XYZ file of C-alpha atoms in Angstrom:
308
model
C 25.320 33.064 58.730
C 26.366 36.704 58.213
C 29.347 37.341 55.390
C 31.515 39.363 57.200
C 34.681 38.793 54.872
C 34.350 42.688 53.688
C 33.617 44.085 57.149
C 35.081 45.877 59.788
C 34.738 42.270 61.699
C 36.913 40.173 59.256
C 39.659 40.049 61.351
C 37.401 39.280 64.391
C 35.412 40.607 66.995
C 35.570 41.615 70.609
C 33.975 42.464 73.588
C 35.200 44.965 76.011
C 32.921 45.919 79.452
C 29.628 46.299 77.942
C 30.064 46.852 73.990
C 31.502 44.859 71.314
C 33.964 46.255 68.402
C 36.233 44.749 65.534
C 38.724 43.460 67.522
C 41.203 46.224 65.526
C 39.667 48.562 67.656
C 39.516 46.467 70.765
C 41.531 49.200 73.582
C 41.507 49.021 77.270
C 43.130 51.772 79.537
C 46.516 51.873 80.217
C 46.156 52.996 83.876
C 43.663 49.883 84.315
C 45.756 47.184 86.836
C 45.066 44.575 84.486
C 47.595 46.484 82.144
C 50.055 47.626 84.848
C 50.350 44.281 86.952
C 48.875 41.713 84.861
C 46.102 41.614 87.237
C 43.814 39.434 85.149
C 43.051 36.009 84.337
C 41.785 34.551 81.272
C 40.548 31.419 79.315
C 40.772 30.649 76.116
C 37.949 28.058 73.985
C 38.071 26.662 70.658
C 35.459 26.722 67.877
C 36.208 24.152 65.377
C 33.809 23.750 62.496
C 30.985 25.484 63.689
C 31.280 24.728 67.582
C 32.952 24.945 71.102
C 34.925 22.928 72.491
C 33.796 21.984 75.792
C 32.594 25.964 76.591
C 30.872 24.852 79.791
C 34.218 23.284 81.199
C 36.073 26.255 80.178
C 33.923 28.866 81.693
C 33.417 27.098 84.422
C 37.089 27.151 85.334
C 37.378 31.166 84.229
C 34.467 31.053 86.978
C 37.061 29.489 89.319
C 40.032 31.533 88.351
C 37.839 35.114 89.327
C 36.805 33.876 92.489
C 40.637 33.015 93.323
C 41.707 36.051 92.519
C 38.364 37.772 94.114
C 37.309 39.484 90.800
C 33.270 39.679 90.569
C 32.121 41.081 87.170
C 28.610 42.204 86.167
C 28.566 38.838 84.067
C 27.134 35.898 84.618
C 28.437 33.085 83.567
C 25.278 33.065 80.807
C 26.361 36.486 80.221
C 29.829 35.061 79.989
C 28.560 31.984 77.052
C 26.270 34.634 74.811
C 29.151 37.209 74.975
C 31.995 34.745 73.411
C 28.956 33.201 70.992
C 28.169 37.150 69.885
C 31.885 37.256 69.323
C 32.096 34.165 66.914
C 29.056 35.074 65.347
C 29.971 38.815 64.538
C 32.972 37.387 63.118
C 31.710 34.888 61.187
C 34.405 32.985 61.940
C 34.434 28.853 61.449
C 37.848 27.879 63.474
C 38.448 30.445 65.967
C 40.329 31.212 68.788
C 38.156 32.823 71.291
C 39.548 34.496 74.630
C 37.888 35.384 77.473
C 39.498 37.850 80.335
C 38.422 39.876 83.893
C 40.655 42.766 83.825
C 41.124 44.539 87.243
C 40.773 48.318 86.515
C 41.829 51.311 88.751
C 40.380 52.202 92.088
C 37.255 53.915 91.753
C 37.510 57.345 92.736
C 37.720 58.760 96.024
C 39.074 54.976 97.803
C 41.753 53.660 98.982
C 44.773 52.329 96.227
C 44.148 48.824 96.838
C 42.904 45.890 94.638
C 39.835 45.537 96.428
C 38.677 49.128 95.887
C 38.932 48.305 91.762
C 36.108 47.635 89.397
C 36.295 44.188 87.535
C 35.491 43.746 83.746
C 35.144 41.295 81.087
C 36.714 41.539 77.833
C 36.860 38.790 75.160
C 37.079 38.616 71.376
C 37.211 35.607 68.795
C 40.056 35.588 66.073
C 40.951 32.900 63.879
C 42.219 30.317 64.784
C 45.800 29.883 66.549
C 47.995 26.802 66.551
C 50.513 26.745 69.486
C 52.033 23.895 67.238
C 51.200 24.461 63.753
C 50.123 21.370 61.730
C 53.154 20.470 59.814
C 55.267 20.820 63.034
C 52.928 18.179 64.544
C 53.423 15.765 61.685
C 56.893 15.805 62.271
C 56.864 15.743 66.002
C 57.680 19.173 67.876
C 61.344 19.504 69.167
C 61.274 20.250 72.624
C 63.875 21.385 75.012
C 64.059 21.346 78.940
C 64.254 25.105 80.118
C 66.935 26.374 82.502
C 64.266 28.814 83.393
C 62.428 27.445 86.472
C 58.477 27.626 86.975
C 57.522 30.165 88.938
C 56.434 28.801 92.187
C 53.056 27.639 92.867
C 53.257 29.124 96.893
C 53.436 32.644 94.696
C 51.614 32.464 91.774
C 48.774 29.076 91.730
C 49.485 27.290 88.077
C 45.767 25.884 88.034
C 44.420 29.700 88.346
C 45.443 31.306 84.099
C 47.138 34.219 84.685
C 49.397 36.704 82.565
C 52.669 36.153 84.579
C 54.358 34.397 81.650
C 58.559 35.639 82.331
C 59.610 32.425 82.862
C 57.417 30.376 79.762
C 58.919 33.827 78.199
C 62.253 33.000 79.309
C 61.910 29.687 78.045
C 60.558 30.191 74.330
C 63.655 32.515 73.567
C 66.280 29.550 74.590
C 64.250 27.261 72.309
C 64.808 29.076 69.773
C 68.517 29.449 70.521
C 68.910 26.359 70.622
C 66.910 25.579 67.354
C 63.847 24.105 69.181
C 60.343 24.569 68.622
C 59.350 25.039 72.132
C 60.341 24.571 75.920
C 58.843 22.900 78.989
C 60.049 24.088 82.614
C 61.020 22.220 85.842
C 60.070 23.246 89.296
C 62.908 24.309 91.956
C 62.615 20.407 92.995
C 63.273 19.204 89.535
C 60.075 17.887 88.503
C 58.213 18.442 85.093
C 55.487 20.858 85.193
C 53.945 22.622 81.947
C 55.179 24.394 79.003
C 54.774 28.058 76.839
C 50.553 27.559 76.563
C 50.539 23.329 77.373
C 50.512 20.100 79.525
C 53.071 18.182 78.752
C 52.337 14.173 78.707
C 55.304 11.265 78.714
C 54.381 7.639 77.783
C 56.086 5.506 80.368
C 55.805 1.895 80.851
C 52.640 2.009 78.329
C 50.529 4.049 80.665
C 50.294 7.804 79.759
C 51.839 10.377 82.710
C 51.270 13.841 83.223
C 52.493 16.253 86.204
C 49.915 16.057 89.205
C 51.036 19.452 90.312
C 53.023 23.003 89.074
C 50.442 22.700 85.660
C 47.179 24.255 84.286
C 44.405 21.383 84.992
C 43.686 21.954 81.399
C 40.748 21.162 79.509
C 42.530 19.358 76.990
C 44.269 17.342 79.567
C 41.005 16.388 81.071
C 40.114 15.286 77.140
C 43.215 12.983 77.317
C 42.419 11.309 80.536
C 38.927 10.210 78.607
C 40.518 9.531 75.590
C 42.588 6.951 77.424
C 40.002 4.955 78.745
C 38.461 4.641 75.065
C 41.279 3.303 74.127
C 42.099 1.186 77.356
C 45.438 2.589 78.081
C 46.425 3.450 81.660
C 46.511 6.985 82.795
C 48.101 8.535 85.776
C 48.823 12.276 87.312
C 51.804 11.933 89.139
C 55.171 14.022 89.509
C 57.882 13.322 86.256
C 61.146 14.081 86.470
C 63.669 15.769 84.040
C 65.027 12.346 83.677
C 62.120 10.521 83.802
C 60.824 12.880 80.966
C 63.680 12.785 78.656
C 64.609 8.803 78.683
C 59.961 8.501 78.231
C 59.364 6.319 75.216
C 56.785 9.034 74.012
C 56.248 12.744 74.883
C 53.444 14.810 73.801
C 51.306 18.026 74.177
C 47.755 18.968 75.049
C 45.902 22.751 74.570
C 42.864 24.256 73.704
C 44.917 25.543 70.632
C 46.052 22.416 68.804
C 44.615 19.348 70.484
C 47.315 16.818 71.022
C 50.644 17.182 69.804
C 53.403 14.500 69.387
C 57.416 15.476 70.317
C 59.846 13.471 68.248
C 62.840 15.506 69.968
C 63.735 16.397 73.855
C 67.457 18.241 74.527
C 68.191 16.406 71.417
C 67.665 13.489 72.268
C 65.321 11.076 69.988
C 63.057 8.959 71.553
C 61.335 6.488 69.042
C 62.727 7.391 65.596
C 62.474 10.705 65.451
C 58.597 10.683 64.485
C 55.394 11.023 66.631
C 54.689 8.081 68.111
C 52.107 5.625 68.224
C 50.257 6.312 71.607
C 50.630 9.784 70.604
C 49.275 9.411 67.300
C 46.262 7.439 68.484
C 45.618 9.589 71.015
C 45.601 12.536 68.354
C 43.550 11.071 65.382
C 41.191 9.813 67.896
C 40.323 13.262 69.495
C 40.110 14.621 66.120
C 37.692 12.233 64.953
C 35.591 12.901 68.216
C 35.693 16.208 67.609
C 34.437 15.922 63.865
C 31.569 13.621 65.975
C 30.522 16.155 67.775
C 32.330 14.920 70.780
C 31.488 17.707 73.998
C 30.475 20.726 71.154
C 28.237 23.487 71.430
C 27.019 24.476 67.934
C 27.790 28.442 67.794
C 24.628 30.546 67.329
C 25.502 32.051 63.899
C 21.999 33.854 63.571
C 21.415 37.432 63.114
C 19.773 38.277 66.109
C 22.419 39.533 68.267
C 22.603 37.118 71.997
């Protein structure tokens, strides 16, 4: 593997329609839709000692997320996979955060100003690694709070496609921190529990482990939890939560691509256990650590010089 700790890659690398760059000199065009109305979507894998998480899954749903917004890039989706390896492997990053996007551009010369006269690119680029929740938050169980910002509507803007429109989780982040939280979740306009600022949200109810079935990301984290629940025989259901139902829960916790699971000691102040993760959550957490150290769904990055 390439030492790249005193080159322009050391900060990371990126890939923007056709050629990749540092990522310090990663620039798109400020005329470009994707800039101007966040006319892109977006996923975003982990590399975790060596290898990706789950990269099929995860390009597989950016596949899904182009086609609903009727984006078609040059790209394949092999294209896609050697692109974000290049990435890693210019960096010569070991943890990294690695993003993949399909920007909408302008309309090409000439047409009509509509989004189906634009071109459609890729970008991507792999940094190091980002915790939504950093560690010794975890260890101590995230404070959450219950938004008075409300999800934006899944009639306007579909939850399960990623997207940039991020006002409300926005909204959301600055009254946590008003309120001296780490972190928010929102409701829906029907006062159910949907997802939070870059994460599904999870309550332990009963002893069987419940996440929203609907105003959330089907992330592939979440999808790691469901599995991780049958190892370890607990019951698992997808079904609407509500604000109460989510603040009196015995356990809360968090899933993403960016931190794995992620136990809540606190909700609107109120302490559910005693005031530490707790167990579920904490055997749902070493557990998909440990599977990960296994090898659990990984694709070893190709560090070698030859470019992909």
């Amino acid at each position: 593997m390439t030492d790249t700790r005193d080159t322009p890659f050391a900060d990371g690398a990126a890939y923007i329609d056709g050629a990749f760059m540092p990522v310090r000199d990663a620039r798109i065009p400020i005329t470009d839709w994707g800039y101007r109305r966040s006319d892109v979507t977006y996923d975003v894998v982990g590399v975790w000692n060596g290898s990706f998480f789950r990269l099929d899954d995860h390009v597989a749903r950016f596949r899904r997320s182009m086609q609903a917004l009727r984006m078609d890039p040059a790209e394949d989706d092999a294209r896609i996979r050697a692109i974000l390896h290049e990435c890693v492997r210019l960096s010569g990053l070991r943890n990294a955060y690695v993003a993949m996007d399909c920007l909408r551009g302008r309309p090409l010369p000439g047409q009509r100003f509509h989004p189906a006269t634009c071109r459609n690119y890729i970008a991507a680029f792999a940094i190091p690694w980002v915790w939504v929740i950093p560690p010794e938050i975890q260890e101590r169980g995230a404070h959450l709070i219950i938004a008075s910002a409300l999800r934006i509507p899944d009639r306007s803007v579909d939850p399960t496609v990623k997207n940039f429109h991020w006002g409300d989780l926005t909204q959301g982040l600055f009254e946590a921190g008003d309120r001296g939280a780490d972190t928010c979740v929102l409701l829906d306009a029907d006062g159910h529990v949907t997802e939070g600022a870059g994460f599904n949200v999870f309550a332990v109810i009963a002893g069987a482990v419940v996440t929203p079935d609907r105003g959330a990301l089907e992330g592939i984290t979440r999808a790691s939890v469901a599995e991780l629940c049958r190892d370890l025989g607990l019951e698992y259901c997808e079904r609407p939560i509500t604000a109460q139902e989510l603040r009196g829960a015995e356990e809360i916790f968090l899933s993403t691509t960016a931190g794995g699971i992620m136990p809540v000691s606190r909700i609107d102040d109120i302490v559910p256990g005693d005031d530490r993760p707790g167990p579920v959550s904490m055997r749902l957490r070493d557990l998909f650590w440990a599977k990960r150290a296994a090898g659990w769904h990984a694709t070893p990055v190709a560090y070698g010089d030859a470019s992909s």
